[in-house]
Tab-separated table of C-alpha atoms in Angstrom:
chain	number	residue	atom	x	y	z
A	181	MET	CA	3.921	-0.387	-33.661
A	182	LYS	CA	5.740	2.946	-33.369
A	183	THR	CA	7.005	3.958	-29.919
A	184	ALA	CA	4.937	6.795	-28.436
A	185	GLN	CA	6.649	9.647	-26.584
A	186	LEU	CA	5.345	11.072	-23.311
A	187	ASP	CA	7.026	14.056	-21.709
A	188	ASN	CA	7.621	14.212	-17.984
A	189	ILE	CA	4.747	16.571	-17.146
A	190	ALA	CA	2.233	14.455	-19.081
A	191	ALA	CA	3.564	11.275	-17.479
A	192	ARG	CA	3.143	12.761	-14.005
A	193	ARG	CA	-0.394	13.862	-14.800
A	194	LEU	CA	-1.387	10.423	-16.058
A	195	PHE	CA	0.174	8.678	-13.082
A	196	LEU	CA	-1.406	11.014	-10.508
A	197	ASP	CA	-4.804	10.664	-12.175
A	198	ARG	CA	-4.590	6.889	-11.923
A	199	HIS	CA	-3.881	7.231	-8.197
A	200	ALA	CA	-6.765	9.644	-7.504
A	201	LEU	CA	-4.316	12.435	-6.702
A	202	SER	CA	-5.044	14.726	-9.621
A	203	GLU	CA	-8.531	15.915	-8.689
A	204	PRO	CA	-9.114	18.073	-5.601
A	205	PRO	CA	-9.332	16.004	-2.408
A	206	ALA	CA	-13.062	15.997	-1.761
A	207	GLY	CA	-16.164	13.846	-1.790
A	208	PRO	CA	-17.913	11.218	0.332
A	209	ALA	CA	-15.735	8.655	2.064
A	210	LYS	CA	-17.831	5.869	3.459
A	211	GLY	CA	-19.840	2.899	2.272
A	212	ALA	CA	-20.056	2.406	-1.485
A	213	ASP	CA	-18.117	5.607	-2.194
A	214	LEU	CA	-15.171	4.478	-0.089
A	215	LEU	CA	-15.256	1.038	-1.688
A	216	ALA	CA	-15.193	2.639	-5.163
A	217	LEU	CA	-12.084	4.595	-4.200
A	218	ILE	CA	-10.324	1.443	-2.966
A	219	GLU	CA	-11.308	-0.370	-6.167
A	220	ARG	CA	-9.813	2.491	-8.151
A	221	LEU	CA	-6.545	2.136	-6.247
A	222	GLY	CA	-6.713	-1.669	-6.290
A	223	PHE	CA	-5.929	-2.117	-2.604
A	224	VAL	CA	-4.823	-0.136	0.432
A	225	GLN	CA	-1.707	-1.170	2.333
A	226	LEU	CA	-2.044	-1.692	6.080
A	227	ASP	CA	0.594	-0.528	8.522
A	228	SER	CA	0.624	-0.293	12.294
A	229	ILE	CA	2.844	2.771	12.806
A	230	ASN	CA	0.739	5.628	14.150
A	231	THR	CA	2.938	8.719	14.464
A	232	LEU	CA	0.217	10.768	12.768
A	233	ALA	CA	-2.314	8.174	11.642
A	234	ARG	CA	-2.001	4.650	10.365
A	235	ALA	CA	-0.906	4.399	6.743
A	236	HIS	CA	-4.200	3.070	5.392
A	237	ASP	CA	-6.112	5.893	7.063
A	238	LEU	CA	-3.824	8.614	5.705
A	239	ILE	CA	-3.912	7.088	2.210
A	240	LEU	CA	-7.692	7.401	2.155
A	241	PHE	CA	-7.807	10.744	3.984
A	242	SER	CA	-5.396	12.369	1.520
A	243	ARG	CA	-7.941	11.727	-1.232
A	244	ARG	CA	-11.144	12.199	0.770
A	245	PRO	CA	-10.674	14.529	3.775
A	246	THR	CA	-14.110	13.565	5.122
A	247	TYR	CA	-12.767	10.047	5.664
A	248	ARG	CA	-12.661	8.678	9.204
A	249	PRO	CA	-11.148	5.321	10.247
A	250	LYS	CA	-14.504	3.955	11.393
A	251	ALA	CA	-15.701	3.939	7.789
A	252	LEU	CA	-12.996	1.487	6.731
A	253	LYS	CA	-13.625	-0.724	9.755
A	254	LEU	CA	-17.344	-0.923	8.929
A	255	LEU	CA	-16.685	-1.682	5.276
A	256	TYR	CA	-14.235	-4.425	6.235
A	257	GLU	CA	-15.660	-6.018	9.361
A	258	ARG	CA	-19.412	-5.365	9.164
A	259	ASP	CA	-20.175	-5.211	5.448
A	260	ARG	CA	-17.546	-7.783	4.389
A	261	ALA	CA	-16.899	-5.630	1.297
A	262	LEU	CA	-13.144	-6.035	1.805
A	263	PHE	CA	-10.833	-8.887	2.657
A	264	GLU	CA	-7.291	-8.867	3.945
A	265	HIS	CA	-4.371	-10.561	2.265
A	266	TRP	CA	-0.985	-9.743	0.760
A	267	THR	CA	0.132	-7.799	-2.259
A	268	HIS	CA	3.703	-6.591	-1.714
A	269	ASP	CA	2.598	-6.288	1.931
A	270	ALA	CA	-0.556	-6.777	4.007
A	271	ALA	CA	-3.504	-4.918	2.477
A	272	VAL	CA	-7.272	-4.613	2.431
A	273	ILE	CA	-8.676	-5.556	-0.965
A	274	PRO	CA	-12.174	-5.369	-2.492
A	275	MET	CA	-14.088	-8.603	-1.908
A	276	GLY	CA	-14.922	-8.683	-5.603
A	277	TYR	CA	-11.284	-9.581	-6.218
A	278	TYR	CA	-11.228	-12.535	-3.814
A	279	ARG	CA	-11.208	-15.230	-6.486
A	280	HIS	CA	-8.215	-13.614	-8.185
A	281	TRP	CA	-6.249	-14.127	-4.957
A	282	GLN	CA	-6.623	-17.882	-5.330
A	283	LEU	CA	-3.478	-17.762	-7.454
A	284	ARG	CA	-1.620	-16.067	-4.592
A	285	ARG	CA	-3.016	-18.474	-2.007
A	286	GLU	CA	-1.977	-21.533	-3.984
A	287	ARG	CA	1.492	-20.178	-4.634
A	288	ASP	CA	1.912	-19.090	-1.011
A	289	ALA	CA	0.902	-22.574	0.153
A	290	ALA	CA	3.925	-24.102	-1.573
A	291	ARG	CA	6.369	-21.207	-1.196
A	292	LEU	CA	5.821	-20.473	2.483
A	293	ARG	CA	5.827	-24.090	3.586
A	294	GLU	CA	9.271	-24.543	2.076
A	295	LYS	CA	10.581	-21.140	3.150
A	296	TRP	CA	9.352	-21.238	6.727
A	297	SER	CA	10.490	-24.815	7.251
A	298	ALA	CA	13.955	-23.779	6.094
A	299	TRP	CA	13.885	-20.999	8.692
A	300	ARG	CA	13.468	-23.659	11.381
A	301	ARG	CA	10.014	-22.644	12.546
A	302	ASP	CA	9.927	-26.050	14.151
A	303	GLY	CA	6.546	-27.611	14.755
A	304	PHE	CA	4.259	-25.164	12.958
A	305	GLU	CA	2.857	-27.769	10.566
A	306	ALA	CA	1.841	-29.980	13.500
A	307	GLN	CA	-0.321	-27.114	14.759
A	308	PHE	CA	-2.480	-26.817	11.633
A	309	GLN	CA	-5.242	-29.111	12.814
A	310	PRO	CA	-5.224	-28.024	16.496
A	311	VAL	CA	-5.527	-24.385	15.413
A	312	LEU	CA	-8.353	-25.147	12.985
A	313	ASP	CA	-10.165	-27.218	15.618
A	314	GLN	CA	-9.843	-24.475	18.236
A	315	ILE	CA	-11.227	-21.799	15.901
A	316	ARG	CA	-14.040	-24.108	14.824
A	317	GLU	CA	-15.010	-24.577	18.459
A	318	GLU	CA	-14.357	-21.100	19.893
A	319	GLY	CA	-14.904	-18.758	16.934
A	320	PRO	CA	-12.508	-16.055	15.611
A	321	LEU	CA	-9.221	-15.907	17.514
A	322	CYS	CA	-6.060	-13.798	17.677
A	323	SER	CA	-2.539	-15.214	17.856
A	324	SER	CA	-2.505	-14.590	21.614
A	325	ASP	CA	-5.400	-17.054	21.992
A	326	VAL	CA	-3.633	-20.076	20.504
A	327	GLY	CA	-0.602	-22.087	21.553
A	328	LEU	CA	-0.867	-20.887	25.146
A	329	ASP	CA	1.658	-23.488	26.316
A	330	GLU	CA	4.203	-22.523	23.639
A	331	LYS	CA	7.241	-20.352	24.218
A	332	ARG	CA	6.827	-16.696	23.259
A	333	GLY	CA	9.625	-14.412	22.136
A	334	SER	CA	9.991	-10.653	22.377
A	335	GLY	CA	8.320	-9.891	19.049
A	336	GLY	CA	8.812	-9.975	15.295
A	337	TRP	CA	8.345	-12.781	12.800
A	338	TRP	CA	11.461	-14.566	14.082
A	339	ASP	CA	9.766	-14.992	17.462
A	340	TRP	CA	6.490	-16.450	16.213
A	341	HIS	CA	5.493	-19.452	18.266
A	342	PRO	CA	4.400	-22.529	16.257
A	343	SER	CA	0.672	-21.847	16.539
A	344	LYS	CA	1.123	-18.222	15.436
A	345	THR	CA	3.090	-19.457	12.427
A	346	ALA	CA	0.331	-21.986	11.723
A	347	LEU	CA	-2.281	-19.204	11.842
A	348	GLU	CA	-0.344	-17.099	9.353
A	349	TYR	CA	0.250	-20.035	7.030
A	350	LEU	CA	-3.389	-21.148	7.102
A	351	TRP	CA	-4.463	-17.564	6.361
A	352	ARG	CA	-1.988	-17.018	3.550
A	353	SER	CA	-2.850	-20.379	1.958
A	354	GLY	CA	-6.614	-19.999	2.301
A	355	ALA	CA	-7.987	-22.186	5.108
A	356	LEU	CA	-8.444	-19.130	7.341
A	357	CYS	CA	-9.583	-15.562	6.738
A	358	VAL	CA	-8.733	-12.461	8.706
A	359	VAL	CA	-12.096	-11.003	9.668
A	360	GLY	CA	-10.926	-7.886	11.491
A	361	ARG	CA	-8.446	-6.548	13.975
A	362	ASP	CA	-8.454	-5.861	17.689
A	363	GLY	CA	-6.206	-2.832	17.895
A	364	PHE	CA	-3.834	-4.063	15.250
A	365	ARG	CA	-3.991	-7.789	16.125
A	366	LYS	CA	-5.562	-9.905	13.393
A	367	ARG	CA	-8.635	-12.027	14.173
A	368	TYR	CA	-8.777	-15.261	12.197
A	369	ASP	CA	-11.845	-17.334	11.331
A	370	LEU	CA	-12.499	-20.381	9.169
A	371	THR	CA	-12.783	-19.364	5.525
A	372	GLU	CA	-15.757	-21.689	5.089
A	373	ARG	CA	-17.704	-19.529	7.578
A	374	VAL	CA	-16.870	-16.276	5.791
A	375	ILE	CA	-16.397	-16.818	2.055
A	376	ASP	CA	-18.694	-18.459	-0.509
A	377	ALA	CA	-17.295	-21.908	-1.283
A	378	ALA	CA	-17.612	-21.148	-5.020
A	379	LEU	CA	-14.707	-18.688	-4.620
A	380	CYS	CA	-12.344	-21.135	-2.938
A	381	HIS	CA	-11.935	-24.179	-5.178
A	382	PRO	CA	-8.535	-24.866	-6.808
A	383	LEU	CA	-7.669	-23.172	-10.074
A	384	ASP	CA	-7.629	-24.977	-13.403
A	385	PRO	CA	-5.107	-23.950	-16.096
A	386	ASP	CA	-7.594	-21.765	-17.992
A	387	GLU	CA	-8.578	-19.838	-14.889
A	388	ARG	CA	-4.952	-19.433	-13.892
A	389	ALA	CA	-4.286	-17.801	-17.282
A	390	GLN	CA	-7.338	-15.573	-16.839
A	391	ILE	CA	-6.033	-14.387	-13.456
A	392	VAL	CA	-2.614	-13.585	-14.919
A	393	ASP	CA	-4.399	-11.526	-17.583
A	394	TRP	CA	-6.531	-9.776	-14.932
A	395	CYS	CA	-3.469	-8.982	-12.830
A	396	CYS	CA	-1.429	-7.534	-15.674
A	397	ALA	CA	-4.295	-5.588	-17.233
A	398	GLY	CA	-5.425	-4.259	-13.858
A	399	ALA	CA	-1.918	-3.214	-12.922
A	400	LEU	CA	-1.442	-1.372	-16.218
A	401	ASP	CA	-4.759	0.419	-15.849
A	402	ARG	CA	-3.722	1.657	-12.381
A	403	LEU	CA	-0.198	2.646	-13.387
A	404	GLY	CA	-0.921	4.233	-16.759
A	405	PHE	CA	2.343	2.896	-18.191
A	406	ALA	CA	4.650	0.155	-16.958
A	407	THR	CA	7.421	-2.318	-17.632
A	408	PRO	CA	6.780	-6.059	-17.229
A	409	ALA	CA	8.608	-5.920	-13.882
A	410	GLU	CA	6.318	-3.130	-12.663
A	411	LEU	CA	3.244	-5.099	-13.748
A	412	ALA	CA	4.453	-8.183	-11.884
A	413	ALA	CA	5.238	-6.169	-8.757
A	414	PHE	CA	1.920	-4.315	-8.559
A	415	TRP	CA	-0.171	-7.115	-7.034
A	416	ASP	CA	2.900	-9.312	-6.483
A	417	HIS	CA	0.988	-12.351	-7.782
A	418	VAL	CA	2.418	-13.052	-11.204
A	419	THR	CA	6.009	-13.841	-12.058
A	420	LEU	CA	8.218	-11.621	-14.177
A	421	GLU	CA	8.168	-14.237	-16.933
A	422	GLU	CA	4.362	-14.305	-16.896
A	423	ALA	CA	4.281	-10.509	-17.152
A	424	LYS	CA	6.765	-10.533	-20.038
A	425	THR	CA	4.693	-13.126	-21.883
A	426	TRP	CA	1.517	-11.132	-21.253
A	427	CYS	CA	3.123	-7.980	-22.659
A	428	ALA	CA	4.369	-9.805	-25.751
A	429	ASP	CA	0.951	-11.362	-26.402
A	430	ALA	CA	-0.915	-8.081	-25.779
A	431	ARG	CA	1.435	-6.215	-28.068
A	432	ALA	CA	0.926	-8.822	-30.798
A	433	ARG	CA	-2.860	-8.354	-30.470
A	434	GLY	CA	-2.493	-4.577	-30.703
A	435	ASP	CA	-3.582	-4.080	-27.077
A	436	LEU	CA	-0.237	-2.568	-26.005
A	437	GLN	CA	2.203	-0.165	-27.548
A	438	PRO	CA	5.805	0.647	-26.636
A	439	MET	CA	6.146	3.954	-24.810
A	440	SER	CA	9.094	6.188	-24.006
A	441	ILE	CA	8.624	8.239	-20.842
A	442	SER	CA	10.757	11.289	-20.174
A	443	CYS	CA	12.073	11.084	-16.612
A	444	ALA	CA	12.612	14.008	-14.256
A	445	ASP	CA	16.294	14.080	-15.204
A	446	GLY	CA	15.455	14.109	-18.919
A	447	LYS	CA	16.473	10.516	-19.577
A	448	PRO	CA	14.046	8.252	-21.471
A	449	HIS	CA	12.459	5.226	-19.818
A	450	GLN	CA	11.051	2.453	-21.986
A	451	CYS	CA	7.775	0.781	-21.028
A	452	TYR	CA	4.321	-0.130	-22.352
A	453	ALA	CA	0.945	1.637	-22.408
A	454	ARG	CA	-2.479	1.267	-23.960
A	455	PRO	CA	-2.669	2.242	-27.649
A	456	ASP	CA	-5.075	5.097	-26.906
A	457	VAL	CA	-3.010	6.580	-24.072
A	458	MET	CA	-2.130	9.752	-26.001
A	459	ALA	CA	-5.843	10.624	-26.175
A	460	ASP	CA	-6.341	10.252	-22.411
A	461	PRO	CA	-7.951	13.432	-21.013
A	462	ALA	CA	-5.751	13.191	-17.906
A	463	LEU	CA	-2.750	14.285	-19.993
A	464	ARG	CA	-4.294	17.717	-20.446
A	465	VAL	CA	-5.646	18.268	-16.933
A	466	GLU	CA	-3.419	20.163	-14.526
A	467	PRO	CA	-3.570	18.471	-11.110
A	468	THR	CA	-5.040	20.379	-8.209
A	469	SER	CA	-2.588	22.767	-6.591
A	470	ARG	CA	-3.811	22.015	-3.078
A	471	LEU	CA	-0.921	20.955	-0.899
A	472	ARG	CA	-1.341	17.643	0.894
A	473	VAL	CA	0.674	15.299	3.050
A	474	LEU	CA	0.990	11.706	1.847
A	475	SER	CA	1.691	8.478	3.662
A	476	PRO	CA	5.146	6.949	3.094
A	477	PHE	CA	3.159	3.890	1.977
A	478	ASP	CA	0.915	5.765	-0.448
A	479	PRO	CA	0.357	3.686	-3.598
A	480	ALA	CA	1.785	6.531	-5.677
A	481	LEU	CA	5.077	6.228	-3.766
A	482	ARG	CA	5.240	2.492	-3.062
A	483	ASP	CA	7.605	2.015	-6.004
A	484	ARG	CA	10.478	4.231	-4.836
A	485	LYS	CA	12.333	3.883	-8.139
A	486	ARG	CA	9.325	5.099	-10.094
A	487	ALA	CA	8.931	8.062	-7.741
A	488	ALA	CA	12.559	8.958	-8.328
A	489	ARG	CA	12.229	8.646	-12.104
A	490	LEU	CA	8.974	10.581	-12.436
A	491	PHE	CA	9.315	13.208	-9.736
A	492	GLY	CA	13.014	13.320	-8.956
A	493	PHE	CA	11.999	12.394	-5.415
A	494	ASP	CA	14.524	10.127	-3.719
A	495	TYR	CA	12.736	8.668	-0.720
A	496	ARG	CA	13.276	5.887	1.750
A	497	ILE	CA	11.661	5.280	5.085
A	498	GLU	CA	14.192	5.338	7.915
A	499	ILE	CA	12.383	3.481	10.696
A	500	PHE	CA	15.009	0.725	10.561
A	501	VAL	CA	17.951	3.131	10.256
A	502	PRO	CA	19.804	3.916	13.520
A	503	GLU	CA	18.926	7.441	14.621
A	504	ALA	CA	22.470	8.756	14.225
A	505	LYS	CA	22.550	7.615	10.598
A	506	ARG	CA	19.165	8.992	9.497
A	507	THR	CA	19.151	11.634	6.791
A	508	TYR	CA	15.751	13.001	7.781
A	509	GLY	CA	13.832	11.203	10.519
A	510	TYR	CA	12.108	8.090	11.816
A	511	TYR	CA	8.867	8.534	9.863
A	512	VAL	CA	8.907	11.369	7.350
A	513	PHE	CA	5.890	12.284	5.215
A	514	PRO	CA	6.165	13.367	1.564
A	515	ILE	CA	4.343	16.566	0.595
A	516	LEU	CA	2.537	16.772	-2.761
A	517	GLU	CA	1.543	20.014	-4.478
A	518	GLY	CA	0.143	19.874	-7.991
A	519	ASP	CA	2.330	17.482	-9.956
A	520	ARG	CA	5.393	17.999	-7.746
A	521	LEU	CA	6.643	16.570	-4.496
A	522	VAL	CA	7.765	19.774	-2.799
A	523	GLY	CA	9.091	18.617	0.556
A	524	ARG	CA	9.072	16.093	3.361
A	525	VAL	CA	8.087	16.607	6.963
A	526	ASP	CA	8.946	14.921	10.248
A	527	MET	CA	5.967	15.315	12.579
A	528	LYS	CA	4.158	13.411	15.290
A	529	ALA	CA	0.785	13.553	17.022
A	530	PHE	CA	1.220	13.766	20.795
A	531	ARG	CA	-2.259	12.771	21.875
A	532	ASP	CA	-1.484	13.202	25.559
A	533	ARG	CA	-0.734	16.858	24.761
A	534	ASP	CA	-3.578	17.202	22.220
A	535	ARG	CA	-1.059	18.476	19.700
A	536	LEU	CA	0.415	17.673	16.295
A	537	GLN	CA	4.051	18.786	16.455
A	538	VAL	CA	6.145	19.550	13.382
A	539	ARG	CA	9.761	18.770	14.145
A	540	ALA	CA	11.337	19.555	10.782
A	541	LEU	CA	10.392	20.172	7.169
A	542	TRP	CA	12.881	19.906	4.327
A	543	PRO	CA	11.951	21.569	1.019
A	544	GLU	CA	12.968	19.741	-2.101
A	545	PRO	CA	15.851	21.299	-4.049
A	546	LYS	CA	14.807	24.416	-6.007
A	547	VAL	CA	11.438	24.616	-4.201
A	548	ARG	CA	10.964	27.845	-2.288
A	549	TRP	CA	8.858	27.750	0.868
A	550	GLY	CA	7.625	31.303	1.134
A	551	LYS	CA	4.626	32.658	3.020
A	552	GLY	CA	2.069	31.268	0.570
A	553	ARG	CA	3.328	27.708	0.686
A	554	VAL	CA	3.773	27.820	4.464
A	555	ALA	CA	0.159	29.026	4.792
A	556	ALA	CA	-1.014	26.167	2.567
A	557	PHE	CA	0.939	23.739	4.742
A	558	GLU	CA	-0.664	25.128	7.886
A	559	ALA	CA	-4.087	24.666	6.297
A	560	GLU	CA	-3.194	21.028	5.681
A	561	LEU	CA	-2.031	20.650	9.282
A	562	GLY	CA	-5.405	21.930	10.407
A	563	ARG	CA	-7.107	19.233	8.380
A	564	LEU	CA	-4.711	16.558	9.632
A	565	THR	CA	-5.436	17.308	13.282
A	566	ARG	CA	-8.912	15.872	12.762
A	567	LEU	CA	-7.504	12.602	11.469
A	568	ALA	CA	-4.835	12.485	14.188
A	569	GLY	CA	-7.399	13.038	16.937
A	570	VAL	CA	-5.866	16.240	18.311
A	571	SER	CA	-7.092	19.833	18.276
A	572	SER	CA	-3.912	21.873	17.741
A	573	TYR	CA	-0.589	21.914	15.971
A	574	GLY	CA	2.766	23.519	16.624
A	575	PHE	CA	6.329	23.803	15.388
A	576	ASP	CA	9.756	23.143	16.865
A	577	ASP	CA	12.221	26.011	16.690
A	578	GLY	CA	14.025	25.977	13.381
A	579	TRP	CA	11.509	23.582	11.850
A	580	LEU	CA	11.887	24.898	8.281
A	581	ARG	CA	15.239	23.560	7.180
A	582	MET	CA	17.448	24.250	4.204
A	583	PRO	CA	16.879	21.945	1.226
A	584	ARG	CA	19.197	18.981	0.952
A	585	ARG	CA	21.581	19.180	-1.974
A	586	ALA	CA	20.231	17.372	-5.032
């Protein structure tokens, strides 16, 4: 099959459409409508940092400005329409996908037992049954409720006490479910009390193959075009070899075609797409010009290499970089306008002052921030105050910086 060619503008449009960032940010954002949005994205990554709002809340708000965090909590904890597990990181995922995560649970059961034992998390396996028995007797528990006689560290995975490690292992491998969070602390319950037993039995070879197919096809549908490595990384379930085999088989069936994408720097990037991709209406729809702030963990930016290729946007989060060595700031938000990333902003909600404060904004190279764009940014700040739980915003002196050299 002949390799199709997709120019950079068309590739951006297709990619933004698949991530619900092409249409104007509007529409209902609770109940079934919110669930439909999450299904469209595939999952929403969870993160605890709250300089403006937590990542999952900003991801949803940037697409539906009527969204409020309570709506996600109700969908997850009351309606049980979502479950929590891992993709490339912790995420909330539509409950309709639960059976597909059996592949991840089975693989995690073997991988984590070996990995965590090698890290000398001494004694965690001995706590499996005591933890299960305690939850069976007392109901859903947080890590602070178990292993009360065990030594605690100062924080981080390296300081997990044995019962905390047991909780995480039993969740990742399927015996426990996370049924909600207190603040940002997970509450664990027995899976048998939460999930239909028909969704929890071990996989047979045919079903395992079906899940690999579902993962690769679902990843491609949400990316628009992808390499085998990008398909494998999307849900982080399947191996690279499985993704390569899937691509080869799909291409042989005529379900995939080779595609050459023009990158932001003009270089070609080879990947795969659906055979009918050139007829996709999204290629001819100019994305909304409304400026909006994105989470650093937005699904459109999760793959930093893809963001650099498509948009010429070189981004990394600097929370683990010593302050003196940061290029921008601790937690800097990308700014999307149309099909371009036009800047990045360091800002923080000071709730004790009832104020969202902009510390610095760096335009991208060759992007001019005149009065019109600054006014559009201020309009976005006004919307963001509602999500951040403050009523005003302000700017540090010298907040609008010179663009960094490309």
